[in-house]
Coordinates of C-alpha atoms in Angstrom, one line a residue:
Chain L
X1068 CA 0.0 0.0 0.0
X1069 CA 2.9 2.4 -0.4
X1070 CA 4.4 2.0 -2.9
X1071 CA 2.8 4.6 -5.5
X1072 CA 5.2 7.4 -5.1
X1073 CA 5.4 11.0 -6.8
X1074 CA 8.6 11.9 -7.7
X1075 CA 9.3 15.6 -7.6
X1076 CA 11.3 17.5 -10.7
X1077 CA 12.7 20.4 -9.3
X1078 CA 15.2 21.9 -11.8
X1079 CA 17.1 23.9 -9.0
X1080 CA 17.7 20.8 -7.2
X1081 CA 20.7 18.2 -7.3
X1082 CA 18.2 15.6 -5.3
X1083 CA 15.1 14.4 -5.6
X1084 CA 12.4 14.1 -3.5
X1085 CA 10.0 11.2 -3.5
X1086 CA 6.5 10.9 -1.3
X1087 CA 4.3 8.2 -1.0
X1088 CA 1.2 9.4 -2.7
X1089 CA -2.4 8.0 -0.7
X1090 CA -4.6 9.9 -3.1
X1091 CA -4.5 12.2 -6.3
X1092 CA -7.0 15.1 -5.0
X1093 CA -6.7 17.7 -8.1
X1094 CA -4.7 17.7 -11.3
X1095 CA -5.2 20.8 -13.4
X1096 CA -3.3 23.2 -16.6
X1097 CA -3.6 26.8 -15.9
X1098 CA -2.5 29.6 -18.9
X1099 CA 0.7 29.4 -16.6
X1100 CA 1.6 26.0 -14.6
X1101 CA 0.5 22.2 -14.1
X1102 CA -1.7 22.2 -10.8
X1103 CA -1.6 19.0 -9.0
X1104 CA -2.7 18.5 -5.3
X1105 CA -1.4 15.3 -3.4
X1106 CA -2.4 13.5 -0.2
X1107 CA 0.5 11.9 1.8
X1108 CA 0.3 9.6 4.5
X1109 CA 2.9 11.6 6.4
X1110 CA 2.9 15.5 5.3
X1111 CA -0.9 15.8 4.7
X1112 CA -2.1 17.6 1.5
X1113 CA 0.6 18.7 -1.0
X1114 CA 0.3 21.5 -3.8
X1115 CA 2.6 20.8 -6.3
X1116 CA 2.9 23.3 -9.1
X1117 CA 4.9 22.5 -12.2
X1118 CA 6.0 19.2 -10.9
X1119 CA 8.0 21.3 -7.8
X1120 CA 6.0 20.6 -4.1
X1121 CA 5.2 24.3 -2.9
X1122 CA 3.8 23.2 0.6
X1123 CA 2.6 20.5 2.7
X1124 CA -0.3 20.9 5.5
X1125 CA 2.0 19.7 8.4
X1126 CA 5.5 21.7 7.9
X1127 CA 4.1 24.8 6.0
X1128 CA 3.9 26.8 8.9
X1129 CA 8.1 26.7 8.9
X1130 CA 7.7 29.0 5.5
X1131 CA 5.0 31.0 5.8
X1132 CA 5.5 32.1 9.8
X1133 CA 8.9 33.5 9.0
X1134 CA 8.3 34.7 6.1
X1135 CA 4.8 37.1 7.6
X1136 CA 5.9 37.6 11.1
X1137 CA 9.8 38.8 10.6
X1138 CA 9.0 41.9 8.4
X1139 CA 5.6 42.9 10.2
X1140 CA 7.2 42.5 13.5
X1141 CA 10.2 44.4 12.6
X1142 CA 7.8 47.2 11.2
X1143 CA 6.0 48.7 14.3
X1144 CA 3.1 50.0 12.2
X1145 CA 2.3 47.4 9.5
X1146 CA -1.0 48.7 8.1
X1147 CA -1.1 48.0 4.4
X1148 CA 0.8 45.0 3.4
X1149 CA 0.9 43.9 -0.2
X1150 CA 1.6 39.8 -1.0
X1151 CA 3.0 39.8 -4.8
X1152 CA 2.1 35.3 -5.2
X1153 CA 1.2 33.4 -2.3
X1154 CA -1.7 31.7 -4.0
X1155 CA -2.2 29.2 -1.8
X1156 CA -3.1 32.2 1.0
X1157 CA -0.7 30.5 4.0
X1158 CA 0.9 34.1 4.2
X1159 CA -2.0 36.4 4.0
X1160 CA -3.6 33.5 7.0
X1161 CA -0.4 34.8 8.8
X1162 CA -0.5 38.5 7.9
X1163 CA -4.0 38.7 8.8
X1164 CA -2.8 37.2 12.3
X1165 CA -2.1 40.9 13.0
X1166 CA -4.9 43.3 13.8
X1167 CA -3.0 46.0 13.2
X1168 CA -3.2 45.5 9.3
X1169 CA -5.7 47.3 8.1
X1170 CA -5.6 45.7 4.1
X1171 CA -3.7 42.8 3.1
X1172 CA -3.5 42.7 -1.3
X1173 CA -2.4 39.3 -2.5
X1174 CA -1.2 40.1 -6.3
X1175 CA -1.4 36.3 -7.7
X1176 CA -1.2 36.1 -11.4
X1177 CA -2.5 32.3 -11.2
X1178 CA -6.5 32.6 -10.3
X1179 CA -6.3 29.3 -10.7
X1180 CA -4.2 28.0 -7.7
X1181 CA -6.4 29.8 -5.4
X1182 CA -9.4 28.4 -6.6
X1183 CA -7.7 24.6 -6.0
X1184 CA -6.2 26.1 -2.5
X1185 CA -9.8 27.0 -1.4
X1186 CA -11.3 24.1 -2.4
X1187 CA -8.2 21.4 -1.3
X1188 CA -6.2 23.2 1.2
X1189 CA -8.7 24.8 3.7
X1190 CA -6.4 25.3 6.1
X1191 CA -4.0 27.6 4.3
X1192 CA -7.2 29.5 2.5
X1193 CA -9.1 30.7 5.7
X1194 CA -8.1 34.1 5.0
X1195 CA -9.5 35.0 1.6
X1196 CA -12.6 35.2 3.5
X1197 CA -11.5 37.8 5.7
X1198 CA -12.9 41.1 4.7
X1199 CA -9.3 42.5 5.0
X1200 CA -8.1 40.7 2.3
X1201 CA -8.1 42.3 -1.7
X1202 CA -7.2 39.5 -4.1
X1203 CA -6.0 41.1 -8.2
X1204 CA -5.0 38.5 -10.3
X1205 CA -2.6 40.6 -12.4
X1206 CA 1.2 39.9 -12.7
X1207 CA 2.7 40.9 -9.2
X1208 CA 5.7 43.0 -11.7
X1209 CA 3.6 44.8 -13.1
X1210 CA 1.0 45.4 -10.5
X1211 CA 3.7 47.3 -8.2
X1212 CA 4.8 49.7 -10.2
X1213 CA 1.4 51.6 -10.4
X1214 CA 2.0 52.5 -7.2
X1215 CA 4.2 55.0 -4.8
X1216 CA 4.8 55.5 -1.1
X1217 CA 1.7 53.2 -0.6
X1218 CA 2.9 49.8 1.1
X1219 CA 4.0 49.6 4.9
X1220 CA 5.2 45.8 4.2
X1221 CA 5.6 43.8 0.5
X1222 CA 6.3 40.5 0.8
X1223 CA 7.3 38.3 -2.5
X1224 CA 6.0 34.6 -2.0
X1225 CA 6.9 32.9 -5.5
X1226 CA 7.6 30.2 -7.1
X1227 CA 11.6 29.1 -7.7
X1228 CA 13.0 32.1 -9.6
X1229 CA 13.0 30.0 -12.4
X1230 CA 10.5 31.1 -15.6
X1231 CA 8.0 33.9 -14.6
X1232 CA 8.8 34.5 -11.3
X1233 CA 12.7 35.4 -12.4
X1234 CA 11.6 39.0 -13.1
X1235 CA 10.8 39.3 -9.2
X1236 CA 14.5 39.2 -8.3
X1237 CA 15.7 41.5 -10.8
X1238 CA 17.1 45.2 -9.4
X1239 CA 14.4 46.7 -12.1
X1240 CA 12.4 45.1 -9.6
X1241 CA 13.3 46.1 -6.2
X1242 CA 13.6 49.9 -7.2
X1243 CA 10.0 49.1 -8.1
X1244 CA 9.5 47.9 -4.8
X1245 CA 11.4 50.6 -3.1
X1246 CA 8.9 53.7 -4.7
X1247 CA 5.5 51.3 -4.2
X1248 CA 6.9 51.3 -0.3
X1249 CA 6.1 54.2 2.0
X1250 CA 9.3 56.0 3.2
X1251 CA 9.2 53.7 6.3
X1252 CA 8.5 50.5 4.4
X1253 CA 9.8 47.1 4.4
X1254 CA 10.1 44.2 1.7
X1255 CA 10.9 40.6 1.9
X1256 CA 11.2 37.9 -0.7
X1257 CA 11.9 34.1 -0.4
X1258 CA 15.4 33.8 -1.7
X1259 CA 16.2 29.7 -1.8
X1260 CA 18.4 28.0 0.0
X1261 CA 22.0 28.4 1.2
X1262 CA 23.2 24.5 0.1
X1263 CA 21.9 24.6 -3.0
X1264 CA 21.6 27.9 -4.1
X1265 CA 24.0 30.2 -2.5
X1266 CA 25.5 32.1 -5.9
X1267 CA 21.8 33.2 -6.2
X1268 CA 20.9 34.1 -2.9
X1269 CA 24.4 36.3 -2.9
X1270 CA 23.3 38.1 -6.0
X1271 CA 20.2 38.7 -4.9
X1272 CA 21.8 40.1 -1.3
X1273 CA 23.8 42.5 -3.7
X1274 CA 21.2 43.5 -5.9
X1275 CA 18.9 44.5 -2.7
X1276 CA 21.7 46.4 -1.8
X1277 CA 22.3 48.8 -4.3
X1278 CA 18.6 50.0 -3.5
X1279 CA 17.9 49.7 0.0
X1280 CA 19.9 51.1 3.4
X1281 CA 19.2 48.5 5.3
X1282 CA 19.5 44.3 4.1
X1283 CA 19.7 40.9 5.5
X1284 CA 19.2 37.5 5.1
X1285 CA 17.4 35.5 7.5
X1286 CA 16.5 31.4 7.8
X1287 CA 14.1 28.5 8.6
X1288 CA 14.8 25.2 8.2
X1289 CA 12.3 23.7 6.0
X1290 CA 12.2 20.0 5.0
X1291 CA 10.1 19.8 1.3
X1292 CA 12.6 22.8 -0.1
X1293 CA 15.2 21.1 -1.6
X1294 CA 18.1 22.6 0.0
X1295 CA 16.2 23.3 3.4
X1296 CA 18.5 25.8 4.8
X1297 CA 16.0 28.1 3.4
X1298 CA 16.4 32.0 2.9
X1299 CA 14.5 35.1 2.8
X1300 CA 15.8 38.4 1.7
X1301 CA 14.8 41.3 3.8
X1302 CA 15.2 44.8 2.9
X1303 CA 14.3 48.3 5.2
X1304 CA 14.2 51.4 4.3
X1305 CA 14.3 52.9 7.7
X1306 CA 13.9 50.4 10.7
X1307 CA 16.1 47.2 11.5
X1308 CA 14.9 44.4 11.3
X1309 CA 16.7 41.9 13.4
X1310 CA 14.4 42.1 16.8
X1311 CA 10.8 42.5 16.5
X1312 CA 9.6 46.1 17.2
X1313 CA 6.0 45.3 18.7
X1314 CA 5.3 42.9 21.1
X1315 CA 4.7 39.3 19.5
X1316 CA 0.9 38.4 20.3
X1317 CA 0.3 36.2 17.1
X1318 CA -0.7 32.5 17.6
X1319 CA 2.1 30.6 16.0
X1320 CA 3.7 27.3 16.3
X1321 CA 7.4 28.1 15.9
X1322 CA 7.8 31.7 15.7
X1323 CA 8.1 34.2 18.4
X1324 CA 10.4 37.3 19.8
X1325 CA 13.4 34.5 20.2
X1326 CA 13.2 32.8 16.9
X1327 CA 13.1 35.8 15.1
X1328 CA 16.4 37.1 16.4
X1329 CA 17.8 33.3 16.0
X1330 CA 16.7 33.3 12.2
X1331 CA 19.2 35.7 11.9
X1332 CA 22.8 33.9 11.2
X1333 CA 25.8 35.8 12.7
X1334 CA 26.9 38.8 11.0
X1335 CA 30.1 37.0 10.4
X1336 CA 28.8 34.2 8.6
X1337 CA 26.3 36.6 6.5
X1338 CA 29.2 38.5 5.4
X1339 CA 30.9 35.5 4.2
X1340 CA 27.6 34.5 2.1
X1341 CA 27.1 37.7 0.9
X1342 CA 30.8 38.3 -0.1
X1343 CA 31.2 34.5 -1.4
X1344 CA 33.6 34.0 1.0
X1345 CA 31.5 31.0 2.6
X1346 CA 32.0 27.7 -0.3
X1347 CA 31.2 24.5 -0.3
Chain Y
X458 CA 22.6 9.9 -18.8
X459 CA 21.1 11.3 -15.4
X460 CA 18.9 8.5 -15.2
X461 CA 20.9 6.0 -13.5
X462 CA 19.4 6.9 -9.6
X463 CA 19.8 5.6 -6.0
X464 CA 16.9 5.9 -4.2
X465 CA 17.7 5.5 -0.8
X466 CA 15.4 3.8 1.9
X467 CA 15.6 5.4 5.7
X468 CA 13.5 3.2 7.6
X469 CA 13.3 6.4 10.0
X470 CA 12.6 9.4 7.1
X471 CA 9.2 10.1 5.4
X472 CA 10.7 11.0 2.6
X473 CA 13.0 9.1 0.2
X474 CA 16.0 10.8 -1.6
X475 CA 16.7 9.8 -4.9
X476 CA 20.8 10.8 -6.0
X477 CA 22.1 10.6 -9.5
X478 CA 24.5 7.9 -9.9
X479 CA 27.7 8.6 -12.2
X480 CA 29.6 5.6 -10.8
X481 CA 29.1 2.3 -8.5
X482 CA 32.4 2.6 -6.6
X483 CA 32.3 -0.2 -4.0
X484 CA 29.2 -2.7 -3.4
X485 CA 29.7 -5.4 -0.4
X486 CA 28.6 -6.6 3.0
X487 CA 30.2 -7.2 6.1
X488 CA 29.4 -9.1 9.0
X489 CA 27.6 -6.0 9.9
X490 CA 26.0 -4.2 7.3
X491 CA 25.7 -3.3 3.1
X492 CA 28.5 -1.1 2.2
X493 CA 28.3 0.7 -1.3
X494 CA 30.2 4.0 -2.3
X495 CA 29.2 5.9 -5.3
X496 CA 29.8 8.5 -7.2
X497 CA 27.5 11.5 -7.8
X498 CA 28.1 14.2 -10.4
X499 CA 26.8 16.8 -7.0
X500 CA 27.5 15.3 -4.3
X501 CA 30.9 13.7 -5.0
X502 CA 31.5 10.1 -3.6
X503 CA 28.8 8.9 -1.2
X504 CA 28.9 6.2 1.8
X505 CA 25.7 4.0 2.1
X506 CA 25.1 1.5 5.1
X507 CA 22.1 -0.6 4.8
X508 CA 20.8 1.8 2.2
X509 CA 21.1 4.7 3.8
X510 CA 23.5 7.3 3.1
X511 CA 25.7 8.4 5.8
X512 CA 28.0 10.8 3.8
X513 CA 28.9 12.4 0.6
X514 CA 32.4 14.4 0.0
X515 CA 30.8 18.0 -0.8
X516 CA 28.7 18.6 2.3
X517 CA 30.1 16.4 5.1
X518 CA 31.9 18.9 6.4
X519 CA 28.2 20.2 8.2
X520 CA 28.0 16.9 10.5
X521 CA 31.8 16.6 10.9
X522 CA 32.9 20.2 11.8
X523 CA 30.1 20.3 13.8
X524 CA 30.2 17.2 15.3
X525 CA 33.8 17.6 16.9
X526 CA 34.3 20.8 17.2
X527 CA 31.6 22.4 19.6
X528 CA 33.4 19.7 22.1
X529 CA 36.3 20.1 21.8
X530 CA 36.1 23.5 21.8
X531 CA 33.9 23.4 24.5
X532 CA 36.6 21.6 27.0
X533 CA 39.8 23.6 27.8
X534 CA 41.9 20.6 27.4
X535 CA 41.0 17.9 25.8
X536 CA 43.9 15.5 25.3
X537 CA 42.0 11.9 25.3
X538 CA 39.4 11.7 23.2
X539 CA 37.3 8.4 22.4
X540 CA 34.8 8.0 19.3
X541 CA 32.5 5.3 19.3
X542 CA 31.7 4.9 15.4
X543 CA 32.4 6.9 13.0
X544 CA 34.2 4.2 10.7
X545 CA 34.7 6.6 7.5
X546 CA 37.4 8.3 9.3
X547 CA 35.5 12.2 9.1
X548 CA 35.4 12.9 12.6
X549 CA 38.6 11.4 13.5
X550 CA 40.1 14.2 10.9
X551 CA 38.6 17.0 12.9
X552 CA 39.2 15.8 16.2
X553 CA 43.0 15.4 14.9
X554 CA 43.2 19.0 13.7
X555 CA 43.5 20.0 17.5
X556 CA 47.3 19.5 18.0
X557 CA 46.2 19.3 22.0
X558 CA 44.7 16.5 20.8
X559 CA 47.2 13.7 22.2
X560 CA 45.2 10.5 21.6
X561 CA 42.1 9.6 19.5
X562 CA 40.8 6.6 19.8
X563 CA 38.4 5.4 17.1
X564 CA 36.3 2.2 18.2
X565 CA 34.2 0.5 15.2
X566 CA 32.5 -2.6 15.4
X567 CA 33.2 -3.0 11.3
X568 CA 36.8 -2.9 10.3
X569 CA 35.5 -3.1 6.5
X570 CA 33.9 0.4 7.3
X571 CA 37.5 1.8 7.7
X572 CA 38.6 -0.4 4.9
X573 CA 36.0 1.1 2.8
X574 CA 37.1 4.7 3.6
X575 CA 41.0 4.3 3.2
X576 CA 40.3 2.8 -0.3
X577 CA 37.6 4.9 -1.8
X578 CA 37.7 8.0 0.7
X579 CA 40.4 9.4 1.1
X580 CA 39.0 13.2 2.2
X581 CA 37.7 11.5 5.0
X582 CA 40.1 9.0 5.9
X583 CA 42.9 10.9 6.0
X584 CA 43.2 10.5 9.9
X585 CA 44.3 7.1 10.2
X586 CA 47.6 7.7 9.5
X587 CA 48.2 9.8 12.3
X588 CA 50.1 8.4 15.1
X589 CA 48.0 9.9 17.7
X590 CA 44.9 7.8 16.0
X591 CA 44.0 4.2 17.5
X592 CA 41.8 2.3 15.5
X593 CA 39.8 -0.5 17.9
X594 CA 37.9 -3.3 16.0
X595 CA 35.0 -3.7 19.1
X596 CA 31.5 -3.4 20.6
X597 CA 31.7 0.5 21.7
X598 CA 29.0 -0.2 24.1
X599 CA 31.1 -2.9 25.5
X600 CA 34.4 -1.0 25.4
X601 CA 33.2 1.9 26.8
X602 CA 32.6 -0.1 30.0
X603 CA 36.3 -1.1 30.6
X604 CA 37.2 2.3 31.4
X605 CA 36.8 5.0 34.5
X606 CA 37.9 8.5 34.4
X607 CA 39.7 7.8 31.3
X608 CA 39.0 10.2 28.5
X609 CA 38.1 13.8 28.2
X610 CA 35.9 13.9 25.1
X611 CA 33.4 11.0 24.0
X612 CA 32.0 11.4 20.8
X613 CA 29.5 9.1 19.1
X614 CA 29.6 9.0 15.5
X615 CA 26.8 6.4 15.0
X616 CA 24.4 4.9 12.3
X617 CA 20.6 5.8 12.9
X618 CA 19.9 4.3 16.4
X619 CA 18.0 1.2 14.6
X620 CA 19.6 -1.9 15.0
X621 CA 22.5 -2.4 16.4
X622 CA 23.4 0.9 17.0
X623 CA 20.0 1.8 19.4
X624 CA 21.6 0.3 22.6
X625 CA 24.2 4.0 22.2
X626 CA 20.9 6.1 22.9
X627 CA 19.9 4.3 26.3
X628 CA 20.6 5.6 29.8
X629 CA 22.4 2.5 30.2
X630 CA 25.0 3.5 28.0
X631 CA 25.0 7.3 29.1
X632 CA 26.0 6.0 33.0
X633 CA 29.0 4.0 31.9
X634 CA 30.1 6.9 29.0
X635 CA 29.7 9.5 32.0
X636 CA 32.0 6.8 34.2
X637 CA 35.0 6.5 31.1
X638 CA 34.9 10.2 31.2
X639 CA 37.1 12.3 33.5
X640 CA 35.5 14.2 36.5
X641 CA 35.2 17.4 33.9
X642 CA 34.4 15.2 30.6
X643 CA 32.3 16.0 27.8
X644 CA 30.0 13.8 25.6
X645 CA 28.5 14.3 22.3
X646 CA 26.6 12.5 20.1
X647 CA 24.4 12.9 16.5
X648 CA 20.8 12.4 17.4
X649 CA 18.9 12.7 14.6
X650 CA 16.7 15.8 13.6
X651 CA 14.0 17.7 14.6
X652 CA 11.6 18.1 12.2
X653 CA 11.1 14.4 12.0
X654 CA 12.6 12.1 15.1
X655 CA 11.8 14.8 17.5
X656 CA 10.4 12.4 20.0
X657 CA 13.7 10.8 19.8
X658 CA 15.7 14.0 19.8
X659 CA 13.3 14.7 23.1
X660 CA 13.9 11.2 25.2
X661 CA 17.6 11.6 24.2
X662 CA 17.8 14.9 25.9
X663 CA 15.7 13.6 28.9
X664 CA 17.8 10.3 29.5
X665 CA 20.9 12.4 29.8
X666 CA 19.4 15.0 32.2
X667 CA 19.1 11.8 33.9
X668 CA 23.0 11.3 34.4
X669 CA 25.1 14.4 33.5
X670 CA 24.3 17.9 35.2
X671 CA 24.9 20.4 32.2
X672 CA 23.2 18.7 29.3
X673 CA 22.3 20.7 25.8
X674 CA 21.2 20.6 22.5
X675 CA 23.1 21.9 19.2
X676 CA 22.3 21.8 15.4
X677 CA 23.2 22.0 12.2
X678 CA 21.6 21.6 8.7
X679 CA 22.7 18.8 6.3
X680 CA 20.9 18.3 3.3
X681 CA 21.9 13.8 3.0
X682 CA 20.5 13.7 6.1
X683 CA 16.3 13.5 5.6
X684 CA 15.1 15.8 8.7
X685 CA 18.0 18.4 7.7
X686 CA 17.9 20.0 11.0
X687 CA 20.1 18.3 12.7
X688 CA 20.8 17.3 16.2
X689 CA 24.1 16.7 18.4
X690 CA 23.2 16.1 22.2
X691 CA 25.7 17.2 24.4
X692 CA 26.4 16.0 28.2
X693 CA 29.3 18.1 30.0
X694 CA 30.0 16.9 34.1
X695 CA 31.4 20.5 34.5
X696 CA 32.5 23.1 31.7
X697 CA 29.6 25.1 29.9
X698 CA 29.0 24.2 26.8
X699 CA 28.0 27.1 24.8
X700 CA 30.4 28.9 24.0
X701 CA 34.1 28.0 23.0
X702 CA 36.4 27.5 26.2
X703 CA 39.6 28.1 23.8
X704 CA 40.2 30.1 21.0
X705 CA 39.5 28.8 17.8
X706 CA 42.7 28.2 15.6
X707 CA 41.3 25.1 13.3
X708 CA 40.8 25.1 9.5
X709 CA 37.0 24.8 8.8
X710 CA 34.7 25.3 6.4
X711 CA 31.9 26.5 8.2
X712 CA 32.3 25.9 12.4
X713 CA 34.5 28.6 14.3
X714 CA 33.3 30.6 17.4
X715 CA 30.5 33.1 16.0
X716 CA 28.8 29.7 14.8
X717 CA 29.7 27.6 17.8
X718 CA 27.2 29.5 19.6
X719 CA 24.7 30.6 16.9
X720 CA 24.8 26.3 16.7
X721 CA 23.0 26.0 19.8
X722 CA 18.8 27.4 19.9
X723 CA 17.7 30.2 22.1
X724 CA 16.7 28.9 26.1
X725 CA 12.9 28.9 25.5
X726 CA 12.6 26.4 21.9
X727 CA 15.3 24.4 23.7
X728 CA 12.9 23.8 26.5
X729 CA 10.0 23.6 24.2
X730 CA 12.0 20.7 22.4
X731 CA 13.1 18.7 25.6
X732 CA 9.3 19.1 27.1
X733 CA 7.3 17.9 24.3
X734 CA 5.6 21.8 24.6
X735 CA 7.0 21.9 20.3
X736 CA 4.6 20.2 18.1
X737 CA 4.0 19.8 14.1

């Protein structure tokens, strides 16, 4: 009984991950990606886009806590926060944690995935039906640069950086960002791993730099991203970021006031990533 | 020609990785265990026991540095060191890099292990010809038990405590380790991850509170290893563990003293681990 497996294909990856597969709950073709939803005996429901697992029900809260909670809690006035991807809806469920936040836009390009995430994956949906949340389906690279000094918080939650959702790490990009931001703002991006992508999440480090005062890296250890050291980008334009500047009163399971300072690495070992002095 | 694969099978991991296979290096059994080295085009030459890997040449350095160093850093003088395991010879290369370091002996119940290793690794093997290396052929639960106030550092280097290698992880075996250690010893040993043996990772830490007086959890994250983020449990009878007790003058990859400490997780998810209060 456990022997039918799905085999993941992820092009950024020197491994491959396989999972035993108890059911096939959804397999679709958008304009833009394959759509498949899984069930596994041990991680729950999977959404697989592409043939690359984006989350599973049991460790998803790894990826979607830190990459919410570190930039709103670092900004101590969070009121408009804009989500360019993020389908699925685990980080507007964790943005909408706050009750500070007054609008949460989710910019998803794919209608598609969020009509399979509310109907297969409940529990990372629940907040498209808060009245807080705006959902555009327009391309996220686009969409931003309507705007100026309008964000307190954008948060990229993409795919790999790997066909369409390249363009999001691009400095064209983050200048974008940088005017859709108020003067206070902050922005944050998913940025791969440090095993198996550590040329990219450098670049990416010095691309955010030439743009914004203020950048770091920080890290969760998640175990369906190939690579699992995972990183996310974080840019400022006027407060640090490394300790949280509001008290943490969010329901989580991992993250809090501690683990957000310990996501951080040591500055000496982030200066060795972002100068390529760290190899493997 | 990527489609020759090795898809390994961890009785303990959820998930099976699947490696590229350039090259079958080595294939045989000992009295013990299946041996097999390969060759992958990203990972470089990989040790499997039973069918599980155990190392590859590119990122071994994450459980090895880690492994040995936070110890021996950890004591002020550590001159006798004993490993139970650790066949392939990596540990014994970074416990050797300490020239206070005046004895390491390596016990291993399978001599072709070592074999193995000087013929087909020699990154990792390059210890044993150290004169300051004893290589001992035994039961390292048994040999362990000839000896009181005998050695400063105990490392175990161990296969997944299944088998023959579960009888390391018992409070048993923690008594006479804490007996062969001198009245200011350390112990260390891999024990498993925690995103998926974290019951394990929890009686570990519990059984030793049972015997030693400073006992404490460290990590790191290695991608062969399905549950990534890591464990090493540590038992000290007097020196804190946390930070380096000497200054750090070894060649490393990744381990020196900013990382020494970052390797170690703030007080509160610590206690969250060891008292079940962390949950997926």
């Amino acid at each position: 009984m456990r022997d039918i497996v799905f085999i993941e294909r992820d092009p950024y990856a020197p491994i491959r991950h396989c999972y035993t597969v108890s059911k096939i709950l959804y397999q679709g073709k958008s304009p833009y990606q394959e759509i498949q939803v899984i069930e596994s005996p041990e991680f729950g429901r999977m959404l697989i886009l592409d043939g690359v697992v984006q989350l599973d029900e049991k460790y998803e809260f790894l990826y979607h806590e830190y990459l919410a909670h570190v930039p709103l809690h670092a900004h101590p006035n969070p009121r408009n926060v804009l989500i360019i991807g993020g389908g699925d809806g685990g980080t507007l469920r964790e943005v909408l944690k706050h009750d500070i936040v007054e609008r949460a836009v989710l910019v998803d390009i794919d209608k598609e995935v969020i009509e399979v995430s509310k109907k297969y994956l409940p529990t990372l949906s629940v907040g498209f039906q808060d009245p807080r949340a705006i959902v555009v389906n327009e391309d996220g690279y686009k969409y931003v640069q309507d705007y100026e000094n309008e964000f307190d918080v954008i948060i990229v939650d993409s795919t790999d950086p790997v066909g369409f959702a390249h363009v999001l790490t691009t400095e064209d990009f983050f200048r974008h960002v940088y005017k859709a931001l108020k003067e206070d703002g902050i922005f944050v991006a998913q940025t791969e791993s440090i095993h198996y992508h550590l040329e990219m999440v450098s670049n990416i480090q010095q691309r955010l730099k030439k743009v914004f005062p203020i950048v770091d890296l920080y890290t969760s250890v998640i175990p369906i991203y190939a690579g699992y050291w995972w990183t996310f980008s974080i840019a400022s334009k006027k407060y640090p970021v490394r300790t949280p500047a509001r008290e943490v009163k969010v329901q989580t399971k991992i993250y809090d006031a501690d683990m957000h300072e310990y996501a951080f690495l040591p500055e000496s070992f982030y200066n060795k990533i972002v100068n390529g002095e760290y190899k493997y």
